[in-house]
Short mmCIF file of C-alpha atoms and ligand atoms in Angstrom, two decimals:
data_model
loop_
_atom_site.label_atom_id
_atom_site.label_comp_id
_atom_site.label_asym_id
_atom_site.label_seq_id
_atom_site.Cartn_x
_atom_site.Cartn_y
_atom_site.Cartn_z
CA MET A 9 18.82 108.95 34.89
CA PRO A 10 22.11 110.89 35.33
CA ASP A 11 24.81 109.27 37.54
CA ARG A 12 25.07 112.40 39.68
CA ALA A 13 22.55 114.90 41.00
CA ALA A 14 22.76 118.46 42.29
CA LEU A 15 20.41 120.89 44.00
CA VAL A 16 20.98 124.60 43.34
CA THR A 17 19.14 127.41 45.12
CA GLY A 18 18.92 130.86 43.58
CA ALA A 19 19.27 129.11 40.23
CA SER A 20 16.95 131.45 38.33
CA SER A 21 19.57 134.17 38.09
CA GLY A 22 23.18 135.30 38.28
CA ILE A 23 25.66 133.09 40.09
CA GLY A 24 23.24 130.23 40.86
CA LEU A 25 22.22 129.94 37.20
CA ALA A 26 25.85 129.97 36.02
CA ILE A 27 26.70 127.21 38.49
CA ALA A 28 23.64 125.19 37.39
CA HIS A 29 24.95 125.34 33.80
CA VAL A 30 28.35 124.05 34.89
CA LEU A 31 26.84 121.23 36.94
CA GLY A 32 24.60 120.22 34.02
CA GLU A 33 27.62 120.22 31.68
CA GLU A 34 29.41 118.00 34.19
CA GLY A 35 26.66 115.41 34.00
CA HIS A 36 24.44 116.23 36.97
CA GLY A 37 20.69 116.00 37.06
CA LEU A 38 19.49 119.32 38.50
CA THR A 39 16.91 120.48 40.98
CA VAL A 40 16.68 124.24 40.73
CA ALA A 41 14.89 126.42 43.25
CA ALA A 42 14.17 130.13 43.43
CA ARG A 43 11.39 132.43 44.51
CA ARG A 44 9.59 133.81 41.44
CA PRO A 45 8.08 131.02 39.30
CA GLU A 46 8.09 132.89 35.99
CA LYS A 47 11.77 133.86 36.28
CA LEU A 48 12.69 130.32 37.30
CA ALA A 49 10.75 128.93 34.33
CA GLY A 50 12.91 131.01 31.96
CA ALA A 51 16.09 129.63 33.51
CA VAL A 52 14.74 126.08 33.35
CA GLU A 53 13.97 126.49 29.65
CA GLU A 54 17.59 127.57 29.11
CA LEU A 55 18.94 124.58 31.06
CA ARG A 56 16.62 122.03 29.44
CA GLY A 57 17.56 123.54 26.06
CA LYS A 58 21.07 122.26 26.71
CA GLY A 59 19.68 118.76 27.29
CA PHE A 60 19.96 118.75 31.08
CA GLU A 61 17.47 116.85 33.26
CA VAL A 62 15.86 119.50 35.46
CA GLU A 63 13.39 119.47 38.36
CA GLU A 64 11.95 122.94 38.94
CA VAL A 65 10.64 124.10 42.33
CA ALA A 66 9.54 127.67 42.91
CA ALA A 67 9.80 128.29 46.64
CA ASN A 68 10.32 131.04 49.16
CA LEU A 69 13.36 129.74 51.00
CA THR A 70 12.82 131.89 54.08
CA SER A 71 10.25 129.22 55.00
CA GLU A 72 11.22 125.91 56.62
CA GLU A 73 8.27 124.11 54.99
CA GLU A 74 9.25 125.40 51.55
CA ILE A 75 12.82 124.19 52.04
CA GLN A 76 11.48 120.77 53.00
CA ARG A 77 9.30 120.79 49.87
CA VAL A 78 12.33 121.52 47.66
CA VAL A 79 14.38 118.72 49.18
CA ALA A 80 11.45 116.29 48.97
CA ALA A 81 11.01 117.07 45.26
CA HIS A 82 14.72 116.51 44.67
CA ARG A 83 14.71 113.24 46.62
CA GLU A 84 11.68 111.99 44.71
CA ARG A 85 13.14 112.88 41.30
CA PHE A 86 16.78 111.84 41.69
CA GLY A 87 17.10 109.81 44.93
CA ARG A 88 20.67 111.05 45.48
CA LEU A 89 22.56 114.29 46.12
CA ASP A 90 26.19 114.75 45.11
CA VAL A 91 26.34 118.55 45.05
CA LEU A 92 24.36 121.12 47.03
CA VAL A 93 24.74 124.79 46.07
CA ASN A 94 23.27 127.43 48.38
CA SER A 95 23.24 130.56 46.22
CA ALA A 96 19.87 132.18 46.99
CA GLY A 97 20.59 135.42 48.79
CA VAL A 98 19.53 138.98 49.24
CA GLY A 99 21.21 142.18 50.41
CA ILE A 100 19.28 145.21 51.70
CA GLY A 101 21.22 148.34 52.60
CA ALA A 102 20.45 150.52 55.65
CA GLY A 103 22.36 152.62 58.16
CA VAL A 104 22.47 151.11 61.63
CA ALA A 105 19.78 153.39 63.07
CA ASP A 106 17.41 152.64 60.19
CA ILE A 107 17.48 148.85 60.13
CA GLN A 108 13.96 147.45 59.77
CA THR A 109 13.33 144.22 61.65
CA LYS A 110 11.44 142.66 58.73
CA ARG A 111 14.34 143.31 56.35
CA ALA A 112 16.93 142.11 58.85
CA ASP A 113 14.92 138.91 59.36
CA MET A 114 14.62 138.34 55.63
CA GLN A 115 18.39 138.53 55.14
CA LEU A 116 19.12 136.33 58.16
CA ASP A 117 16.48 133.79 57.14
CA LEU A 118 17.49 133.47 53.50
CA ASN A 119 21.24 134.03 53.61
CA LEU A 120 22.02 131.98 56.72
CA ARG A 121 19.08 130.07 58.25
CA ALA A 122 18.09 128.53 54.89
CA ILE A 123 21.61 127.14 54.46
CA ILE A 124 21.49 125.57 57.92
CA LEU A 125 18.10 123.99 57.17
CA PHE A 126 19.18 122.74 53.73
CA TYR A 127 22.12 120.97 55.35
CA ARG A 128 19.87 119.36 57.93
CA GLU A 129 17.33 118.22 55.36
CA CYS A 130 20.02 116.94 52.96
CA ALA A 131 22.41 115.39 55.50
CA ASP A 132 21.40 111.78 54.80
CA LEU A 133 21.67 112.18 51.02
CA LEU A 134 25.03 113.95 51.27
CA ARG A 135 26.33 111.28 53.64
CA ALA A 136 25.23 108.54 51.23
CA ALA A 137 27.08 110.26 48.36
CA GLY A 138 30.14 110.79 50.58
CA ALA A 139 30.13 107.10 51.56
CA GLU A 140 29.83 106.09 47.89
CA HIS A 141 32.59 108.20 46.31
CA ARG A 142 34.15 110.35 49.11
CA ASN A 143 33.61 113.47 47.02
CA ALA A 144 30.26 115.05 47.83
CA LEU A 145 30.40 118.85 47.61
CA VAL A 146 28.49 121.71 49.22
CA VAL A 147 29.09 125.23 47.90
CA ASN A 148 27.79 128.10 50.02
CA LEU A 149 27.67 131.66 48.67
CA ALA A 150 29.26 133.99 51.18
CA SER A 151 30.73 137.34 50.08
CA ILE A 152 33.81 139.47 50.48
CA ALA A 153 31.51 141.49 52.81
CA GLY A 154 31.58 138.49 55.13
CA LYS A 155 35.38 138.71 55.32
CA GLY A 156 35.83 142.40 56.05
CA GLY A 157 32.43 143.85 56.87
CA ALA A 158 30.42 146.40 54.88
CA GLY A 159 29.07 149.65 56.29
CA TRP A 160 25.41 150.31 55.38
CA LEU A 161 25.17 146.65 54.34
CA SER A 162 25.94 145.40 57.81
CA VAL A 163 23.19 142.81 58.22
CA TYR A 164 24.12 141.29 54.86
CA ALA A 165 27.81 141.26 55.85
CA ALA A 166 26.95 139.60 59.18
CA THR A 167 24.96 136.85 57.43
CA LYS A 168 27.87 136.21 55.08
CA ALA A 169 30.37 136.05 57.96
CA GLY A 170 27.94 133.52 59.44
CA VAL A 171 28.02 131.51 56.20
CA ILE A 172 31.82 131.35 56.39
CA GLY A 173 31.72 130.23 60.04
CA TRP A 174 29.03 127.66 59.29
CA THR A 175 31.03 126.27 56.37
CA GLN A 176 34.15 125.95 58.55
CA SER A 177 32.09 124.02 61.10
CA MET A 178 30.64 121.75 58.43
CA ASN A 179 34.14 120.88 57.24
CA LYS A 180 35.05 119.90 60.79
CA GLU A 181 31.86 117.85 61.16
CA LEU A 182 31.44 116.26 57.72
CA ASN A 183 34.77 116.23 55.93
CA GLY A 184 35.70 112.85 57.35
CA GLU A 185 32.53 111.47 55.75
CA GLY A 186 33.62 112.48 52.23
CA ILE A 187 31.72 115.78 52.11
CA LYS A 188 33.69 118.87 51.03
CA ASN A 189 32.29 122.26 52.07
CA VAL A 190 33.33 125.50 50.41
CA ALA A 191 32.35 129.12 51.06
CA LEU A 192 32.73 131.36 48.01
CA ALA A 193 33.45 134.97 48.92
CA PRO A 194 33.38 137.19 45.83
CA GLY A 195 33.55 140.94 45.46
CA PHE A 196 31.16 142.55 42.96
CA VAL A 197 29.89 140.04 40.40
CA ASP A 198 27.99 141.22 37.33
CA THR A 199 24.45 140.04 38.18
CA PRO A 200 21.07 141.68 38.88
CA MET A 201 22.13 141.98 42.53
CA THR A 202 24.78 144.57 41.66
CA GLU A 203 22.55 146.76 39.43
CA PHE A 204 22.47 149.35 42.25
CA ILE A 205 26.21 150.05 41.96
CA LYS A 206 26.76 149.84 38.20
CA GLU A 207 26.91 153.63 37.80
CA GLN A 208 30.02 153.62 40.02
CA VAL A 209 31.51 150.22 39.14
CA LYS A 210 31.09 149.27 35.48
CA ALA A 211 29.66 145.82 34.80
CA GLU A 212 32.69 144.98 32.64
CA ASP A 213 34.99 145.68 35.61
CA MET A 214 33.17 143.15 37.77
CA ILE A 215 33.85 139.46 38.32
CA THR A 216 31.78 137.39 35.88
CA THR A 217 29.29 134.68 36.81
CA SER A 218 31.32 132.37 34.60
CA ASP A 219 34.41 133.01 36.82
CA VAL A 220 32.38 131.67 39.74
CA GLY A 221 30.93 128.79 37.69
CA GLU A 222 34.42 127.72 36.60
CA ALA A 223 35.55 127.74 40.24
CA VAL A 224 32.82 125.21 40.98
CA ARG A 225 33.92 123.09 37.99
CA TYR A 226 37.41 123.08 39.53
CA LEU A 227 36.03 122.12 42.94
CA LEU A 228 34.20 119.15 41.38
CA LYS A 229 37.46 117.87 39.97
CA THR A 230 39.63 118.19 43.07
CA SER A 231 40.44 114.94 44.82
CA PRO A 232 38.79 114.08 48.13
CA ALA A 233 42.17 114.80 49.74
CA CYS A 234 42.02 118.44 48.63
CA VAL A 235 39.91 120.61 50.92
CA VAL A 236 39.30 124.20 49.78
CA PRO A 237 37.34 125.70 52.68
CA GLU A 238 37.04 129.17 51.21
CA MET A 239 37.61 130.94 47.90
CA VAL A 240 37.89 134.74 47.89
CA PHE A 241 37.43 136.49 44.55
CA GLN A 242 38.75 140.05 44.42
CA ARG A 243 38.61 142.62 41.67
CA PRO A 244 41.88 144.47 40.99
CA GLY A 245 42.42 146.97 43.78
CA GLU A 246 39.53 145.66 45.85
CA THR A 247 40.45 145.23 49.49
CA ILE A 248 38.89 143.16 52.21
N1 NAP B 318 26.51 139.62 42.77
C1 NAP B 318 27.47 139.85 43.67
O1 NAP B 318 28.23 140.83 43.56
C2 NAP B 318 27.69 138.92 44.82
C3 NAP B 318 28.90 139.03 45.54
C4 NAP B 318 29.11 138.19 46.62
C5 NAP B 318 28.17 137.25 46.97
N2 NAP B 318 27.01 137.16 46.27
C6 NAP B 318 26.04 136.16 46.70
O2 NAP B 318 25.82 135.26 45.65
C7 NAP B 318 24.49 134.74 45.74
C8 NAP B 318 23.80 134.91 44.40
O3 NAP B 318 23.73 136.29 44.11
P1 NAP B 318 23.50 136.82 42.63
O4 NAP B 318 24.40 137.97 42.44
O5 NAP B 318 23.50 135.70 41.67
O6 NAP B 318 22.03 137.44 42.83
P2 NAP B 318 20.73 137.42 41.91
O7 NAP B 318 21.10 137.40 40.47
O8 NAP B 318 19.89 138.51 42.44
O9 NAP B 318 20.08 136.01 42.27
C9 NAP B 318 19.53 135.77 43.54
C10 NAP B 318 18.76 134.47 43.47
O10 NAP B 318 18.20 134.20 44.78
C11 NAP B 318 16.80 133.98 44.62
N3 NAP B 318 16.05 134.42 45.80
C12 NAP B 318 15.98 135.67 46.36
N4 NAP B 318 15.13 135.66 47.39
C13 NAP B 318 14.66 134.39 47.51
C14 NAP B 318 13.77 133.74 48.40
N5 NAP B 318 13.19 134.40 49.42
N6 NAP B 318 13.52 132.43 48.21
C15 NAP B 318 14.09 131.76 47.20
N7 NAP B 318 14.95 132.31 46.33
C16 NAP B 318 15.25 133.61 46.49
C17 NAP B 318 16.42 134.83 43.42
O11 NAP B 318 15.15 134.44 42.91
P3 NAP B 318 14.10 135.63 42.61
O12 NAP B 318 14.79 136.54 41.62
O13 NAP B 318 12.89 134.96 42.09
O14 NAP B 318 13.88 136.31 43.93
C18 NAP B 318 17.59 134.51 42.50
O15 NAP B 318 17.43 133.27 41.89
C19 NAP B 318 23.82 135.49 46.89
O16 NAP B 318 23.87 134.70 48.05
C20 NAP B 318 24.68 136.72 47.05
O17 NAP B 318 24.63 137.24 48.36
C21 NAP B 318 26.75 137.97 45.20
#
């Protein structure tokens, strides 16, 4: 059994998968969760191929019961939680007059509500890790859109601003218990999520998933005294 354990949402793809690799390399047992089982299975094969211990849970994280099922599976397998990464997210563009309630709800539920519920369900495990080594870590994926807004992606931007506010609150509430909370706020990262823009912004001009993964490796190594509440990743010339 590994000494440390992590739970990563959105781990079948992009940023979540890159972070799962880093956490595995740093000695964590992994619970990985994402929506589509077949895509998640491919990621799990990759991670297990590197010798990591992996629990796989396909789940739709807009559902409270599914979130509880993911945390229960993690608890059962590893019995501890040192790092929680909330990377599952979705962005759906629409002008303000065309916003569909169902799509707004989906973004709010996955990008923000799921993070709140994961914290609630994991609070005891995170507190136990914080009491043990004072260096539990929660990484929440926000976005540069959450810092400066994004026209036609306004619901997404609002959820990400919410993630930043939530993370600030969690630092105020939990930091004294040895739990560090960080919101990552990148500009365009080369993942399936940014396919829609790759005719205008070339993939090679985007931030890489490994840039984000290495940021998490750094966060793991910072001392409990070093709080990094937010990390903004900008491409050259990109403004907030
Ligand atoms: N890429 C960027 O430019 C960028 C910039 C700033 C912030 N971010 C944020 O970074 C995070 C990761 O994005 P990414 O670029 O890595 O995107 P991605 O490659 O599209 O990955 C998204 C992940 O979320 C999962 N997911 C989507 N809907 C889900 C649901 N209802 N239940 C459970 N899992 C679900 C996906 O699984 P399925 O594929 O099975 O649905 C996938 O594993 C997101 O929160 C995103 O907002 C991305």
